[in-house]
Short mmCIF file of N, CA, C and O in Angstrom, two decimals:
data_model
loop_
_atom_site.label_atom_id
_atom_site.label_comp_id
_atom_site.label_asym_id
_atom_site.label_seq_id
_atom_site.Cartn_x
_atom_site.Cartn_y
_atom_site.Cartn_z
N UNK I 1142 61.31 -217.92 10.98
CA UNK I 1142 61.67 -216.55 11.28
C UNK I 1142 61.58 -215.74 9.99
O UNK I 1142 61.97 -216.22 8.92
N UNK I 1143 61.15 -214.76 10.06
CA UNK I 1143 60.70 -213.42 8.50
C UNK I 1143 61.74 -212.70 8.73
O UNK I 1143 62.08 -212.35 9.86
N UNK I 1144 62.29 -212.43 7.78
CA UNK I 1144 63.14 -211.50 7.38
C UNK I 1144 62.55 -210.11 7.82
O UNK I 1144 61.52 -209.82 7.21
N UNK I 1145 62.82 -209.49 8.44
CA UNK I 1145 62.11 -207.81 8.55
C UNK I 1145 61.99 -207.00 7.13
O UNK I 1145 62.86 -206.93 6.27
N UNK I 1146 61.04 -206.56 7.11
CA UNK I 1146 61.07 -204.98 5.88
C UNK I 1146 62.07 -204.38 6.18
O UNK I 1146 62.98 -204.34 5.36
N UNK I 1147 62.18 -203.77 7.40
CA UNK I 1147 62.88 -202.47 7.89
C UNK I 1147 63.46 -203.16 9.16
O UNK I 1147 63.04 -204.21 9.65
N UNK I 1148 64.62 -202.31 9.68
CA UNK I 1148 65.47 -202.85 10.63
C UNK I 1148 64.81 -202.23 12.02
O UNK I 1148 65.17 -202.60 13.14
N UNK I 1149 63.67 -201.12 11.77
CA UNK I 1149 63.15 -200.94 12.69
C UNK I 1149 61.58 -200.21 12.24
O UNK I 1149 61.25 -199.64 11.20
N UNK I 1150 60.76 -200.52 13.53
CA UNK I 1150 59.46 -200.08 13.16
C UNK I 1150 58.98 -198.81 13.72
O UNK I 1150 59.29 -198.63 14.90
N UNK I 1151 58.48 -198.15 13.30
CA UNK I 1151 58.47 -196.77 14.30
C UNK I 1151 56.62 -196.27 14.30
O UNK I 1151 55.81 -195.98 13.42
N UNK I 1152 56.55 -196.38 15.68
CA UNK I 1152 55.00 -195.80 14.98
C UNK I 1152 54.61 -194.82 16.23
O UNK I 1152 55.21 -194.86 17.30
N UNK I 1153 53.93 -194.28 16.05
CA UNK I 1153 53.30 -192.73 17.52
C UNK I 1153 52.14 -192.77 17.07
O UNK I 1153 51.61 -192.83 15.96
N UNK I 1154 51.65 -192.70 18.74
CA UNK I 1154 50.33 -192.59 19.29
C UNK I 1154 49.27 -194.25 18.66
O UNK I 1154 48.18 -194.28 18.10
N UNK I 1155 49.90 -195.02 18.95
CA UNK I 1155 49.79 -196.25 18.31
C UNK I 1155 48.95 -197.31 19.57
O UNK I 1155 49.01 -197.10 20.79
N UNK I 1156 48.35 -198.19 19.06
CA UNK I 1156 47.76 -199.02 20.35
C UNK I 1156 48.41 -200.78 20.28
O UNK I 1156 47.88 -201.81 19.86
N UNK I 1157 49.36 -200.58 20.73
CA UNK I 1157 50.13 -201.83 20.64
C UNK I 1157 49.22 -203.56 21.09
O UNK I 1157 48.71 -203.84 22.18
N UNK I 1158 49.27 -204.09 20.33
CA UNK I 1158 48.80 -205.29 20.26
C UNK I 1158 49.39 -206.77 20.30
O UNK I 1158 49.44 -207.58 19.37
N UNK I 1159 49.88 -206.95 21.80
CA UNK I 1159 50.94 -208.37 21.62
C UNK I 1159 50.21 -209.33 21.66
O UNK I 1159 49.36 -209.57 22.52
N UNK I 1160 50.51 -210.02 20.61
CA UNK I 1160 49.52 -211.50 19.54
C UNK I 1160 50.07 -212.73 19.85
O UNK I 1160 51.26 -212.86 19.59
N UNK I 1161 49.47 -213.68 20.36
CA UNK I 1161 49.69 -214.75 19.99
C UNK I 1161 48.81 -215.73 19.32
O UNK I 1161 47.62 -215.45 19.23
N UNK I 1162 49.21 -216.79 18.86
CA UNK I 1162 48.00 -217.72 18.21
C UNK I 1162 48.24 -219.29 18.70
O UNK I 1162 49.16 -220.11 18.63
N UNK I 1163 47.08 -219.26 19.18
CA UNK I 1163 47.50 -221.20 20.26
C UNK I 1163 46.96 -222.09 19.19
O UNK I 1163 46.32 -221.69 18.22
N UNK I 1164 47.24 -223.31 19.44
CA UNK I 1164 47.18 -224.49 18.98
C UNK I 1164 45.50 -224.27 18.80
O UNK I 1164 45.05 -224.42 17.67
N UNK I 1165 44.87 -224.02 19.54
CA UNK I 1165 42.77 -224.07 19.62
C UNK I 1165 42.30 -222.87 18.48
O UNK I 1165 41.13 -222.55 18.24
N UNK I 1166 43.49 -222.33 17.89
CA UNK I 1166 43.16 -221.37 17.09
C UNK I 1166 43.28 -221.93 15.68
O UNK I 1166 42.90 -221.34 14.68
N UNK I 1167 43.86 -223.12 15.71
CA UNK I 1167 44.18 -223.43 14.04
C UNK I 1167 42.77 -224.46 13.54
O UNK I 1167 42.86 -225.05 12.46
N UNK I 1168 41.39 -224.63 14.44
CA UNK I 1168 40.79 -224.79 13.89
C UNK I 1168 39.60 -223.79 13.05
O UNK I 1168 38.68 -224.23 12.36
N UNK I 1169 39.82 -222.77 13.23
CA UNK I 1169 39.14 -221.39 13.03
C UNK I 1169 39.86 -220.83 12.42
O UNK I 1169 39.18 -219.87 12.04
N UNK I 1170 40.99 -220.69 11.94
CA UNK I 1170 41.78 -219.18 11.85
C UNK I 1170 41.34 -217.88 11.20
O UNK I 1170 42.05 -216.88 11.30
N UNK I 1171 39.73 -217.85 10.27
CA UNK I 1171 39.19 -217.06 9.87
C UNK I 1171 38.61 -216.44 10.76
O UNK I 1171 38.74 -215.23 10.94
N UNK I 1172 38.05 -217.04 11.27
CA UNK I 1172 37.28 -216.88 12.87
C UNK I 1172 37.80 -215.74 13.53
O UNK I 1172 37.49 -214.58 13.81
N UNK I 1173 38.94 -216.74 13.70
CA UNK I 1173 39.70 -215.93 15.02
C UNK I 1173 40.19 -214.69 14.42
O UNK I 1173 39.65 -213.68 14.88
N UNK I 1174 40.85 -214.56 13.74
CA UNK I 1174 41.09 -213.34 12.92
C UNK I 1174 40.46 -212.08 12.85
O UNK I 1174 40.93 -211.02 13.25
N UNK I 1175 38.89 -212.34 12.07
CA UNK I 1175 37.58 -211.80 12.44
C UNK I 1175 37.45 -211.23 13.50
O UNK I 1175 37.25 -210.03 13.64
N UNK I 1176 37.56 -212.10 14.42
CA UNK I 1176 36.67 -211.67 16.14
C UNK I 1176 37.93 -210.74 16.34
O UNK I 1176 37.65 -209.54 16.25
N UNK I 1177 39.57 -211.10 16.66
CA UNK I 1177 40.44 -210.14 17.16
C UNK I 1177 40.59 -209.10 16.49
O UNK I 1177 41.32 -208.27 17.03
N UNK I 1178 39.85 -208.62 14.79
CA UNK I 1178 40.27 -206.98 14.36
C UNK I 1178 39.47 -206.61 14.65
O UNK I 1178 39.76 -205.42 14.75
N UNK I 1179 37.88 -206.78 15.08
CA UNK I 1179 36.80 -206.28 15.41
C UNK I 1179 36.90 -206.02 17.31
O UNK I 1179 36.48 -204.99 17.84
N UNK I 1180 37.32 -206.77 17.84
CA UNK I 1180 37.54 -206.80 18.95
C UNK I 1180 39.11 -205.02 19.06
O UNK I 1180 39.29 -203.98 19.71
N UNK I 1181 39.58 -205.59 18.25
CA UNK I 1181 40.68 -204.80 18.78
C UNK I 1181 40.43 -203.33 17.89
O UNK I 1181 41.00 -202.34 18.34
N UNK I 1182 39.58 -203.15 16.61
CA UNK I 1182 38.94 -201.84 15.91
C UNK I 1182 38.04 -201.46 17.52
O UNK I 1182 38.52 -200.53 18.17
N UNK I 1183 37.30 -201.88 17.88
CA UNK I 1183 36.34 -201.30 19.17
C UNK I 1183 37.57 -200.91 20.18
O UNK I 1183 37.53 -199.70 20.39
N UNK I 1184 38.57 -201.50 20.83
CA UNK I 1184 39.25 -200.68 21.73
C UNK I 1184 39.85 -199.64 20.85
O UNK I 1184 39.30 -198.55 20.99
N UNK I 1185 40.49 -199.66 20.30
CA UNK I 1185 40.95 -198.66 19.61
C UNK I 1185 40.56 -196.96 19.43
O UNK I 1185 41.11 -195.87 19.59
N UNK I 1186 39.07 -197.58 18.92
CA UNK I 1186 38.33 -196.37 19.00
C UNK I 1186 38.18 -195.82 20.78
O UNK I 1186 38.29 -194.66 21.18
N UNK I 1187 38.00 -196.62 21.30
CA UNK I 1187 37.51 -196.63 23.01
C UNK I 1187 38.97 -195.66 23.59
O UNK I 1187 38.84 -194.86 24.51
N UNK I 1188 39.99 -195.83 23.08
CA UNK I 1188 41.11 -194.95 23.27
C UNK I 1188 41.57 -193.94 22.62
O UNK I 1188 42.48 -193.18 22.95
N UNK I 1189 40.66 -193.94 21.28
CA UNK I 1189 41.36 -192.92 20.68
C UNK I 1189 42.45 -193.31 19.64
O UNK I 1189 43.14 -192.41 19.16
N UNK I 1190 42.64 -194.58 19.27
CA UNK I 1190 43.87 -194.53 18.58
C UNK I 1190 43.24 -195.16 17.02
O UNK I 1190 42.27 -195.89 16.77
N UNK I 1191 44.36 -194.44 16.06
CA UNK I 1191 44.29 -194.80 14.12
C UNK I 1191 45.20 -195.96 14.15
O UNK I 1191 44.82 -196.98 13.57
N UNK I 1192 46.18 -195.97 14.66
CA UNK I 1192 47.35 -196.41 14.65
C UNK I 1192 47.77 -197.93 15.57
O UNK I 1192 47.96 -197.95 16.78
N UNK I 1193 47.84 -199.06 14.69
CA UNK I 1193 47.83 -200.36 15.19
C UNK I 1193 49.21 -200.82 14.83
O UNK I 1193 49.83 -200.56 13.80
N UNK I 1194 49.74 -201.80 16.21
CA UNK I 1194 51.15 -202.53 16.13
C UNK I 1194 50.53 -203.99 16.54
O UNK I 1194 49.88 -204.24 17.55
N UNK I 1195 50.86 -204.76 15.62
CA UNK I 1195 50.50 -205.90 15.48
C UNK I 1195 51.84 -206.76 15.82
O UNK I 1195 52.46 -207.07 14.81
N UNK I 1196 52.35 -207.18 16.91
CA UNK I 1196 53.28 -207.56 17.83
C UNK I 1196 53.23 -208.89 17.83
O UNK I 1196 52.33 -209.09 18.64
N UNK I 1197 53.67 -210.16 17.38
CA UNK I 1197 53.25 -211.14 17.69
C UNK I 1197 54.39 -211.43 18.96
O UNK I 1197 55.61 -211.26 18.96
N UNK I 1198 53.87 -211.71 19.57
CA UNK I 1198 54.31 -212.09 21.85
C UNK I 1198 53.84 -213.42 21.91
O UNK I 1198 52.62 -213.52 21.85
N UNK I 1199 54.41 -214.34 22.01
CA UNK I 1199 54.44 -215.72 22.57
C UNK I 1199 54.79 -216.06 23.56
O UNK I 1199 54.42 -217.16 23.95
N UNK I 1200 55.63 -215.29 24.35
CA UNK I 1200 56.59 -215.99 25.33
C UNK I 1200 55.40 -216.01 26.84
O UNK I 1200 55.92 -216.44 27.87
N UNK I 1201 54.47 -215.73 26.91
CA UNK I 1201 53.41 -215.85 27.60
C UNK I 1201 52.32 -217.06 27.71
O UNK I 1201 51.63 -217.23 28.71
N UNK I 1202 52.27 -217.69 26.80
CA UNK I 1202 51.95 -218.99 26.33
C UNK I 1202 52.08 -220.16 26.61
O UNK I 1202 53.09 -220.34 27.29
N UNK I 1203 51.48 -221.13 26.38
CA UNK I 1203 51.62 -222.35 26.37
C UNK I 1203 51.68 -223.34 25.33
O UNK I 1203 52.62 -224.11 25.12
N UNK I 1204 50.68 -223.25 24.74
CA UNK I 1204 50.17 -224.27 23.93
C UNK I 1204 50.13 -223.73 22.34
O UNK I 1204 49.27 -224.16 21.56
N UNK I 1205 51.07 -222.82 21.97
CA UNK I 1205 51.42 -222.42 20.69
C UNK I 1205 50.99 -223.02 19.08
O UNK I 1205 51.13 -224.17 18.67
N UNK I 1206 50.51 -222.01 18.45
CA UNK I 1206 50.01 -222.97 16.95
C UNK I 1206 51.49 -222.89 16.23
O UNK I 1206 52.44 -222.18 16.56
N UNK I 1207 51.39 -223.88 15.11
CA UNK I 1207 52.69 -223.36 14.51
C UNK I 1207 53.04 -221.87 13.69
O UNK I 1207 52.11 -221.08 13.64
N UNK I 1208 54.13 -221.54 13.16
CA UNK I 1208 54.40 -220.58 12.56
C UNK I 1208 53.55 -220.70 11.50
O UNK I 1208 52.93 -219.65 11.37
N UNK I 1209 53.28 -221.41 10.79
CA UNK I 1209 52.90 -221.87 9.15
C UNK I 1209 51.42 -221.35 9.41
O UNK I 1209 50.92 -220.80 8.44
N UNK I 1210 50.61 -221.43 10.59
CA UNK I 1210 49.43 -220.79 11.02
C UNK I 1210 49.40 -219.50 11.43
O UNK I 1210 48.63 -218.65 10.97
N UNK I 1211 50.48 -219.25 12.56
CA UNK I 1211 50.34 -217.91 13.16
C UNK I 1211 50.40 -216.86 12.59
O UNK I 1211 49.69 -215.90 12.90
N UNK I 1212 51.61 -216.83 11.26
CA UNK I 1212 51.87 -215.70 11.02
C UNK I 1212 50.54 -215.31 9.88
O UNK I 1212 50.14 -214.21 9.50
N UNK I 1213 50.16 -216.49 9.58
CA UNK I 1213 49.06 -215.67 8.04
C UNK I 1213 47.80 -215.23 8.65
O UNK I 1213 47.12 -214.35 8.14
N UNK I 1214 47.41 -215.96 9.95
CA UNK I 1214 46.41 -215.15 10.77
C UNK I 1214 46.36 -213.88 11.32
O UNK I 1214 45.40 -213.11 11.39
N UNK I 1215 47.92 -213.70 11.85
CA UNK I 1215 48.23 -212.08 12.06
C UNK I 1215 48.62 -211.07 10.99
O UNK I 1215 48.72 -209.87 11.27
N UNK I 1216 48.93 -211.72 9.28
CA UNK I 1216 48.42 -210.98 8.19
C UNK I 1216 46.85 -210.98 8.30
O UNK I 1216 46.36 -209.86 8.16
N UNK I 1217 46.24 -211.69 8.45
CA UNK I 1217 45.09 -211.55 8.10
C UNK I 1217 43.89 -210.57 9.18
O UNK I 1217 42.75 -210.26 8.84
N UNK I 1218 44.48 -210.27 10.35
CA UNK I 1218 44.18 -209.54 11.48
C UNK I 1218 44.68 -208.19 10.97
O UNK I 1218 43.84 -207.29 10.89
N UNK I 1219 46.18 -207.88 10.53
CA UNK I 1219 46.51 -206.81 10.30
C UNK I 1219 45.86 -206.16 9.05
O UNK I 1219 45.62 -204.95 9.04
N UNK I 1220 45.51 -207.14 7.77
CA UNK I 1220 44.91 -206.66 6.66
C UNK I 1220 43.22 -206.55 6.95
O UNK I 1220 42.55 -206.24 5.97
N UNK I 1221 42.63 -206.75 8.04
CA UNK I 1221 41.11 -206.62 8.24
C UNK I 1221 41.05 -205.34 8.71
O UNK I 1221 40.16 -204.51 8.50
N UNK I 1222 42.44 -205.16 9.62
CA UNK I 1222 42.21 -203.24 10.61
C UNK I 1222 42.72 -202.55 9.56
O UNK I 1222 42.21 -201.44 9.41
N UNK I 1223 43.73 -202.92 8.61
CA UNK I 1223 43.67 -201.99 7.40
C UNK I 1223 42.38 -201.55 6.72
O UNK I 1223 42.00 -200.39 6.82
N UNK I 1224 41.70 -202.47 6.04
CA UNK I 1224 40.39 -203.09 5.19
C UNK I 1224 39.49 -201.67 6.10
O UNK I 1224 38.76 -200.95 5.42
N UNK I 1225 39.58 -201.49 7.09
CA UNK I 1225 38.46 -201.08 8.00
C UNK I 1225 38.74 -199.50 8.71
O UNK I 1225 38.13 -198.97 9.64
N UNK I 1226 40.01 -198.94 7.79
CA UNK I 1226 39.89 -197.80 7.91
C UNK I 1226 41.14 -197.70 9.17
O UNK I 1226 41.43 -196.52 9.36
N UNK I 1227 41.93 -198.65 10.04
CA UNK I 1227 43.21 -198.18 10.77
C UNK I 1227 44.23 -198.68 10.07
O UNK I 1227 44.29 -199.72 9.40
N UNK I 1228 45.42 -197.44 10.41
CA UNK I 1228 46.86 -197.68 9.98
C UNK I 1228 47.70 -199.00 10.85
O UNK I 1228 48.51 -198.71 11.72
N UNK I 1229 47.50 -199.99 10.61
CA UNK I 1229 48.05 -201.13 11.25
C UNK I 1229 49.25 -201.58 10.24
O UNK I 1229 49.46 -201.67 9.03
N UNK I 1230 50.00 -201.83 11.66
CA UNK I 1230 51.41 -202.73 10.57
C UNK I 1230 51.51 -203.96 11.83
O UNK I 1230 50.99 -204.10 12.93
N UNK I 1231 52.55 -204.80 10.94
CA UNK I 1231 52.52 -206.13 11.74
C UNK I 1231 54.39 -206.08 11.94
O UNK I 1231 55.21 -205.80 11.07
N UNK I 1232 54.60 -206.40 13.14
CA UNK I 1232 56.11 -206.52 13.18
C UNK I 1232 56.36 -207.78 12.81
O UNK I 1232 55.50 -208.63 12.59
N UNK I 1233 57.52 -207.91 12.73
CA UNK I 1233 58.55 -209.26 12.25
C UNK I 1233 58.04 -210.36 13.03
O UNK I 1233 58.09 -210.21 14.25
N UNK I 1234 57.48 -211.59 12.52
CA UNK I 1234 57.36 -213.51 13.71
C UNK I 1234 58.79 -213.97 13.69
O UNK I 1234 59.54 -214.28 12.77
N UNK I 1235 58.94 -213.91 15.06
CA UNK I 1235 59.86 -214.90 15.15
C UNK I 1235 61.35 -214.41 15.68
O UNK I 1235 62.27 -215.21 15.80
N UNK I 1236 61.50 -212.81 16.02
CA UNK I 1236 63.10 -212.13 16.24
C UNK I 1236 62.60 -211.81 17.67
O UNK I 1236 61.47 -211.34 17.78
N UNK I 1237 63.29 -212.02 18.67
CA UNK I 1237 63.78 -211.54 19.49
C UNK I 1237 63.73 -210.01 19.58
O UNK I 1237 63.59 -209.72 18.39
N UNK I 1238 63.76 -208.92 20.20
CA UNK I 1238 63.88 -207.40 20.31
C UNK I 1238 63.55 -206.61 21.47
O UNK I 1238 62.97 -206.89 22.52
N UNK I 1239 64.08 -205.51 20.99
CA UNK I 1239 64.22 -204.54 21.76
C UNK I 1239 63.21 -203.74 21.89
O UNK I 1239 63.35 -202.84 21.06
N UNK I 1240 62.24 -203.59 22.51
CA UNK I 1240 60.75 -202.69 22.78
C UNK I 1240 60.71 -201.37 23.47
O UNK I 1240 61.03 -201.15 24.64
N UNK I 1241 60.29 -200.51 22.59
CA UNK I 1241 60.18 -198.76 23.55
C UNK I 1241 59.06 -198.82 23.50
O UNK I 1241 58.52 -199.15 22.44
N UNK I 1242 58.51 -198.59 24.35
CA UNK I 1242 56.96 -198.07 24.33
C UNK I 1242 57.22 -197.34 25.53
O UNK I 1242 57.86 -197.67 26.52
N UNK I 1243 56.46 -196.05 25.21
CA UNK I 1243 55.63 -194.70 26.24
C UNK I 1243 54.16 -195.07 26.62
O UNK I 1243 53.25 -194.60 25.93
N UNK I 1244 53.85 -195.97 27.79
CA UNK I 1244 52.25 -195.97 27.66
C UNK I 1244 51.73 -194.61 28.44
O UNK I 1244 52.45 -194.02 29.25
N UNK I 1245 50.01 -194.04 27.99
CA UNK I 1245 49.55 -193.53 28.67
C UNK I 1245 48.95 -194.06 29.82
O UNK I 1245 48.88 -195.28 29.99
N UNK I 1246 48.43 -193.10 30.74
CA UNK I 1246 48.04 -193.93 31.80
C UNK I 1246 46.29 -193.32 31.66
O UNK I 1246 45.75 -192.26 31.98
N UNK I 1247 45.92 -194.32 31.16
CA UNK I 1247 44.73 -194.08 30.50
C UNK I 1247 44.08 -195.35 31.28
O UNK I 1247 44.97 -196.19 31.45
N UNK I 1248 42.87 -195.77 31.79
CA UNK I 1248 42.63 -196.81 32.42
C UNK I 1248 42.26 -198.04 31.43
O UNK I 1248 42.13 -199.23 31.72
N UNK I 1249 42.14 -197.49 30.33
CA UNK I 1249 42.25 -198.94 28.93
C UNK I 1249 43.34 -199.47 28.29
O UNK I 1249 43.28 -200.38 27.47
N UNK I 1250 45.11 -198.44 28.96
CA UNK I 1250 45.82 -198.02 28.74
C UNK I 1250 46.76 -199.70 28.54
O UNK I 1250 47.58 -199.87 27.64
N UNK I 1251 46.39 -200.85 29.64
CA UNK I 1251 46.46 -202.05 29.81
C UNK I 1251 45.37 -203.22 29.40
O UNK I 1251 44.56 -203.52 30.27
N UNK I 1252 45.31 -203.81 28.31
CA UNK I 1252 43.61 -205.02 28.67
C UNK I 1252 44.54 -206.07 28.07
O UNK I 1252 45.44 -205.91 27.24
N UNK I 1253 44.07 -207.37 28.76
CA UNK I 1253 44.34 -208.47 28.27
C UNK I 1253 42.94 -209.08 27.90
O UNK I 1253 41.96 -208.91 28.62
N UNK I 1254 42.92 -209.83 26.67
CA UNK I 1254 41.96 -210.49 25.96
C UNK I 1254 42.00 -211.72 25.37
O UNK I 1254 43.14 -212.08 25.06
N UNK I 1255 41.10 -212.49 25.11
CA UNK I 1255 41.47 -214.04 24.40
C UNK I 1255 40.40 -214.24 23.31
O UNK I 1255 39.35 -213.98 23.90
N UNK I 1256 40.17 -214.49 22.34
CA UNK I 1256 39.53 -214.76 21.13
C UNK I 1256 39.76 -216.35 21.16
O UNK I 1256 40.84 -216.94 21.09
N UNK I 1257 38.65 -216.82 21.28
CA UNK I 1257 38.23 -218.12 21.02
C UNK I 1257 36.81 -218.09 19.87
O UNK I 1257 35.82 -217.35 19.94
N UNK I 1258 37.08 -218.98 19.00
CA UNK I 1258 35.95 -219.51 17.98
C UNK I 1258 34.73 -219.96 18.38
O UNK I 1258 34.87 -220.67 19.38
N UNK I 1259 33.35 -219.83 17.95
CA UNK I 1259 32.45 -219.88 18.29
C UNK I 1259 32.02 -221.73 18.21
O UNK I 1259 30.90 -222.20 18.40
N UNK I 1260 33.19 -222.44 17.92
CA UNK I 1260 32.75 -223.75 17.66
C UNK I 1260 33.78 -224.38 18.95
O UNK I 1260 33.80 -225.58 19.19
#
């Protein structure tokens, strides 16, 4: 569990991104990394949004990588949409919380996606 920066994260007009990283991901993790800021820089633009929340969401899952993997892949996801011109931050691995989100009802407004390695 990470200690938080801040006791809370605040961001508007943002394209929220709930992350997880499975066990099939810790043979790639450059990979995967790669494919999900490029993957997720293209929706972004496709909606309109600067502004990235890098959410790591597990509780949807199964087959989970460990922490010691997950979290430096979702630095490394969050520092590629930086690298590339969006304001991305990464919330806290590992706390429990409380979620506000306002979605639009935009028809991209919802996508679920999976990044798998080309090997």
């Amino acid at each position: 569990m990470e200690e938080p920066p801040e006791k809370e994260t605040y961001v508007e007009e943002a394209l929220i991104v709930l992350a997880a990283v499975e066990k099939s991901d810790e043979a790639d993790p450059g990979e995967i990394a790669l494919k999900a800021a490029k993957s997720i820089k293209k929706h972004a633009k496709n909606v309109g949004a600067a502004n990235i929340v890098v959410h790591p969401f597990a509780h949807l899952f199964a087959d989970l990588a460990a922490p010691e993997t997950a979290v430096p892949l979702m630095d490394e996801v969050n520092r590629l949409l930086n690298e590339r011109g969006l304001n991305s931050v990464r919330t806290p691995f590992g706390w429990f919380n409380t979620l506000e989100i306002k979605a639009k009802g935009h028809p991209l407004s919802r996508v679920a996606k999976t990044i798998k390695a080309d090997g």
